[in-house]
Tab-separated table of C-alpha atoms in Angstrom:
chain	number	residue	atom	x	y	z
A	1	UNK	CA	-16.341	170.241	34.390
A	2	UNK	CA	-18.478	173.174	35.580
A	3	UNK	CA	-17.841	175.726	38.276
A	4	UNK	CA	-16.743	174.618	41.762
A	5	UNK	CA	-19.519	174.485	44.333
A	6	UNK	CA	-19.582	177.310	46.860
A	7	UNK	CA	-18.803	175.688	50.278
A	8	UNK	CA	-21.476	177.877	51.876
A	9	UNK	CA	-24.145	176.629	49.459
A	10	UNK	CA	-26.667	174.370	51.249
A	11	UNK	CA	-26.220	170.686	50.391
A	12	UNK	CA	-29.949	170.242	49.912
A	13	UNK	CA	-29.983	172.920	47.163
A	14	UNK	CA	-26.847	171.784	45.347
A	15	UNK	CA	-28.657	169.059	43.422
A	16	UNK	CA	-32.415	168.655	43.891
A	17	UNK	CA	-32.211	165.068	42.572
A	18	UNK	CA	-29.359	163.963	44.841
A	19	UNK	CA	-29.978	161.364	47.568
A	20	UNK	CA	-27.070	162.773	49.563
A	21	UNK	CA	-28.105	165.189	52.297
A	22	UNK	CA	-26.788	166.604	55.553
A	23	UNK	CA	-27.879	163.552	57.562
A	24	UNK	CA	-25.896	161.344	55.173
A	25	UNK	CA	-22.860	163.567	55.626
A	26	UNK	CA	-23.033	163.364	59.422
A	27	UNK	CA	-23.420	159.577	59.308
A	28	UNK	CA	-20.516	159.216	56.870
A	29	UNK	CA	-18.216	161.243	59.130
A	30	UNK	CA	-19.338	159.192	62.133
A	31	UNK	CA	-18.525	155.954	60.292
A	32	UNK	CA	-15.163	157.360	59.215
A	33	UNK	CA	-14.132	157.850	62.832
A	34	UNK	CA	-15.699	154.654	64.171
A	35	UNK	CA	-14.700	152.237	61.415
A	36	UNK	CA	-11.628	154.063	60.164
A	37	UNK	CA	-9.771	154.734	63.396
A	38	UNK	CA	-11.343	153.155	66.461
A	39	UNK	CA	-11.201	149.547	65.264
A	40	UNK	CA	-7.583	149.829	64.099
A	41	UNK	CA	-6.611	151.462	67.386
A	42	UNK	CA	-8.317	148.696	69.340
A	43	UNK	CA	-6.547	146.023	67.301
A	44	UNK	CA	-3.191	147.687	67.998
A	45	UNK	CA	-3.938	147.800	71.721
A	46	UNK	CA	-4.585	144.052	71.643
A	47	UNK	CA	-1.448	143.552	69.531
A	48	UNK	CA	0.837	145.261	72.052
A	49	UNK	CA	-0.846	143.436	74.925
A	50	UNK	CA	-0.302	140.166	73.067
A	51	UNK	CA	3.402	140.848	72.650
A	52	UNK	CA	3.691	141.439	76.385
A	53	UNK	CA	1.785	138.228	77.083
A	54	UNK	CA	4.029	136.236	74.699
A	55	UNK	CA	7.557	137.655	75.078
A	56	UNK	CA	9.057	134.632	73.302
A	57	UNK	CA	7.160	135.628	70.144
A	58	UNK	CA	8.067	139.304	70.465
A	59	UNK	CA	11.673	138.800	71.438
A	60	UNK	CA	14.994	138.701	69.715
A	61	UNK	CA	14.455	135.121	68.613
A	62	UNK	CA	11.301	135.783	66.569
A	63	UNK	CA	9.624	139.022	65.359
A	64	UNK	CA	12.366	141.443	66.358
A	65	UNK	CA	15.124	139.206	65.022
A	66	UNK	CA	13.355	138.948	61.664
A	67	UNK	CA	12.842	142.717	61.523
A	68	UNK	CA	16.500	143.378	62.355
A	69	UNK	CA	17.756	140.837	59.826
A	70	UNK	CA	15.570	141.918	56.916
A	71	UNK	CA	15.103	145.645	57.486
A	72	UNK	CA	17.936	146.801	59.689
A	73	UNK	CA	17.584	149.578	62.272
A	74	UNK	CA	16.581	152.553	60.143
A	75	UNK	CA	15.222	151.560	56.734
A	76	UNK	CA	11.789	152.974	55.939
A	77	UNK	CA	9.174	150.220	56.264
A	78	UNK	CA	6.582	149.792	53.530
A	79	UNK	CA	3.690	147.368	53.120
A	80	UNK	CA	5.533	145.395	50.419
A	81	UNK	CA	8.086	144.345	53.057
A	82	UNK	CA	5.566	141.853	54.411
A	83	UNK	CA	6.591	139.464	51.614
A	84	UNK	CA	10.066	139.217	53.156
A	85	UNK	CA	8.795	139.024	56.753
A	86	UNK	CA	6.791	135.773	56.873
A	87	UNK	CA	6.905	135.292	60.638
A	88	UNK	CA	5.985	138.898	61.420
A	89	UNK	CA	3.180	138.739	58.864
A	90	UNK	CA	1.942	135.511	60.461
A	91	UNK	CA	1.914	137.136	63.916
A	92	UNK	CA	-0.172	140.068	62.654
A	93	UNK	CA	-2.652	137.686	61.033
A	94	UNK	CA	-2.832	135.575	64.170
A	95	UNK	CA	-3.569	138.669	66.270
A	96	UNK	CA	-6.565	139.336	64.035
A	97	UNK	CA	-7.651	135.701	64.019
A	98	UNK	CA	-7.267	135.123	67.735
A	99	UNK	CA	-9.160	138.194	68.888
A	100	UNK	CA	-12.263	138.436	66.668
A	101	UNK	CA	-14.344	137.799	69.756
A	102	UNK	CA	-12.729	140.879	71.285
A	103	UNK	CA	-12.541	143.311	68.358
A	104	UNK	CA	-16.033	143.464	66.844
A	105	UNK	CA	-16.421	145.951	64.010
A	106	UNK	CA	-19.406	146.811	61.897
A	107	UNK	CA	-18.391	144.481	59.062
A	108	UNK	CA	-16.699	141.662	60.878
A	109	UNK	CA	-19.020	139.643	63.039
A	110	UNK	CA	-22.533	140.703	63.851
A	111	UNK	CA	-23.761	143.360	61.421
A	112	UNK	CA	-27.424	142.653	60.608
A	113	UNK	CA	-28.469	142.333	56.988
A	114	UNK	CA	-31.793	141.630	55.291
A	115	UNK	CA	-32.736	138.843	52.924
A	116	UNK	CA	-34.289	139.815	49.598
A	117	UNK	CA	-36.610	138.093	47.163
A	118	UNK	CA	-33.706	136.298	45.501
A	119	UNK	CA	-33.197	134.333	48.731
A	120	UNK	CA	-36.736	132.952	48.600
A	121	UNK	CA	-37.045	129.153	48.702
A	122	UNK	CA	-39.810	126.800	47.678
A	123	UNK	CA	-41.181	126.852	51.206
A	124	UNK	CA	-43.885	129.279	52.272
A	125	UNK	CA	-41.645	130.872	54.891
A	126	UNK	CA	-41.479	134.637	54.137
A	127	UNK	CA	-37.707	135.076	53.831
A	128	UNK	CA	-37.748	138.534	52.260
A	129	UNK	CA	-36.890	141.184	54.842
A	130	UNK	CA	-35.713	138.640	57.426
A	131	UNK	CA	-32.838	139.994	59.530
A	132	UNK	CA	-29.834	137.664	59.766
A	133	UNK	CA	-26.726	137.917	61.941
A	134	UNK	CA	-23.725	136.205	60.316
A	135	UNK	CA	-21.212	134.965	62.883
A	136	UNK	CA	-17.803	134.782	61.230
A	137	UNK	CA	-16.138	133.888	64.507
A	138	UNK	CA	-17.075	130.299	63.715
A	139	UNK	CA	-14.694	130.379	60.728
A	140	UNK	CA	-11.886	132.053	62.645
A	141	UNK	CA	-12.117	129.533	65.493
A	142	UNK	CA	-13.061	126.427	63.505
A	143	UNK	CA	-11.068	123.406	64.797
A	144	UNK	CA	-11.242	121.879	61.323
A	145	UNK	CA	-9.410	124.894	59.883
A	146	UNK	CA	-6.943	125.714	62.659
A	147	UNK	CA	-4.673	123.333	64.536
A	148	UNK	CA	-5.076	125.117	67.876
A	149	UNK	CA	-8.000	127.531	67.392
A	150	UNK	CA	-8.192	128.627	71.043
A	151	UNK	CA	-4.483	129.345	71.359
A	152	UNK	CA	-2.345	132.166	70.033
A	153	UNK	CA	-0.234	130.358	67.457
A	154	UNK	CA	1.421	132.201	64.518
A	155	UNK	CA	2.260	128.806	62.997
A	156	UNK	CA	-1.334	128.720	61.775
A	157	UNK	CA	-0.090	130.904	58.906
A	158	UNK	CA	3.255	129.213	58.238
A	159	UNK	CA	4.168	126.084	56.321
A	160	UNK	CA	6.860	123.617	57.356
A	161	UNK	CA	9.526	125.755	55.694
A	162	UNK	CA	8.464	128.929	57.486
A	163	UNK	CA	6.777	130.503	54.484
A	164	UNK	CA	3.609	132.542	54.943
A	165	UNK	CA	0.427	130.726	53.929
A	166	UNK	CA	-2.935	132.350	53.194
A	167	UNK	CA	-5.974	130.688	54.735
A	168	UNK	CA	-9.463	130.809	53.237
A	169	UNK	CA	-10.965	130.640	56.730
A	170	UNK	CA	-9.238	133.911	57.688
A	171	UNK	CA	-12.167	136.339	57.473
A	172	UNK	CA	-11.689	139.147	60.025
A	173	UNK	CA	-12.949	141.680	57.477
A	174	UNK	CA	-15.965	139.596	56.465
A	175	UNK	CA	-16.511	138.544	52.832
A	176	UNK	CA	-18.663	139.136	49.784
A	177	UNK	CA	-20.870	142.211	49.553
A	178	UNK	CA	-20.466	142.880	53.290
A	179	UNK	CA	-16.675	142.972	53.233
A	180	UNK	CA	-15.055	145.883	55.064
A	181	UNK	CA	-14.500	148.770	52.635
A	182	UNK	CA	-11.351	149.770	54.495
A	183	UNK	CA	-9.744	146.315	54.517
A	184	UNK	CA	-6.678	147.235	52.480
A	185	UNK	CA	-6.104	150.432	54.450
A	186	UNK	CA	-6.459	148.540	57.735
A	187	UNK	CA	-4.031	145.823	56.618
A	188	UNK	CA	-1.475	148.447	55.603
A	189	UNK	CA	-1.849	150.458	58.800
A	190	UNK	CA	-1.593	147.426	61.071
A	191	UNK	CA	1.530	146.161	59.332
A	192	UNK	CA	3.363	149.491	59.304
A	193	UNK	CA	2.379	150.458	62.863
A	194	UNK	CA	3.210	147.039	64.308
A	195	UNK	CA	6.571	146.616	62.589
A	196	UNK	CA	7.752	150.131	63.430
A	197	UNK	CA	6.808	149.714	67.080
A	198	UNK	CA	8.461	146.299	67.429
A	199	UNK	CA	11.614	147.457	65.691
A	200	UNK	CA	11.934	150.506	67.923
A	201	UNK	CA	10.772	149.118	71.274
A	202	UNK	CA	10.566	146.012	73.408
A	203	UNK	CA	7.334	145.909	75.398
A	204	UNK	CA	7.417	144.495	78.923
A	205	UNK	CA	5.357	144.519	82.078
A	206	UNK	CA	6.299	147.047	84.763
A	207	UNK	CA	8.444	145.792	87.604
A	208	UNK	CA	6.403	143.804	90.102
A	209	UNK	CA	3.582	143.002	87.662
A	210	UNK	CA	3.493	139.272	86.945
A	211	UNK	CA	0.730	138.860	84.344
A	212	UNK	CA	-1.538	140.734	81.957
A	213	UNK	CA	-5.320	140.826	81.967
A	214	UNK	CA	-6.535	139.554	78.593
A	215	UNK	CA	-10.239	139.806	79.442
A	216	UNK	CA	-12.245	142.423	77.577
A	217	UNK	CA	-14.410	145.405	78.479
A	218	UNK	CA	-17.823	145.208	76.819
A	219	UNK	CA	-18.676	148.065	74.474
A	220	UNK	CA	-19.202	148.976	70.833
A	221	UNK	CA	-15.883	147.235	70.315
A	222	UNK	CA	-14.488	144.948	72.970
A	223	UNK	CA	-11.586	146.828	74.512
A	224	UNK	CA	-8.790	145.442	76.660
A	225	UNK	CA	-8.779	146.582	80.253
A	226	UNK	CA	-6.557	149.634	80.801
A	227	UNK	CA	-2.989	148.437	81.218
A	228	UNK	CA	0.460	149.821	81.897
A	229	UNK	CA	3.519	148.585	80.053
A	230	UNK	CA	7.122	149.615	79.649
A	231	UNK	CA	8.293	150.517	76.145
A	232	UNK	CA	12.047	149.994	76.249
A	233	UNK	CA	14.010	151.547	73.364
A	234	UNK	CA	16.086	148.971	71.515
């Protein structure tokens, strides 16, 4: 196994043949914060805003009723519980499907990639090195795949009996070699955060506020406008 590396030993001298250097380390840490926390936080901000905008979906008749019936008030929630919470699971998926145009991460919608020699066709067009921008929003909002693609509708992920249904067109984490490396972690975090919040609180607009602003603020990710809500303990 060898001796442990002295933390004070310069990275560049640890292994003269390594391709990992200090610049790589800085970039990796940057990506950890950007891709590992910021995108999940943004999705949760949209999720809470969505529950305020659609109180009938949040309320005692839907998500909260299912959580109370299946989990009770104090049982520890784990990711495996999603199998017994089809409506709640559908709502979480619909939040991700409905807002891809708002939550843009480095793997989801517009990350550039380059074509290689294996993409070459019989034409003389020089494909190798060409930058392409895959737009997966087209799959998430495809009217041939979703009954009401421009509306927030958890029934997109439910069959006639209320069972959860996976959809091939659901690609918020991209697909193939460009798929988000943190997909499973993000799925787990979103489920546990969302279910714990909805079981503990009901989210409502402050008194005197009639509607929420669902427009976005342009940035590295598309954030909701700052908003105030009331988190009422249940």
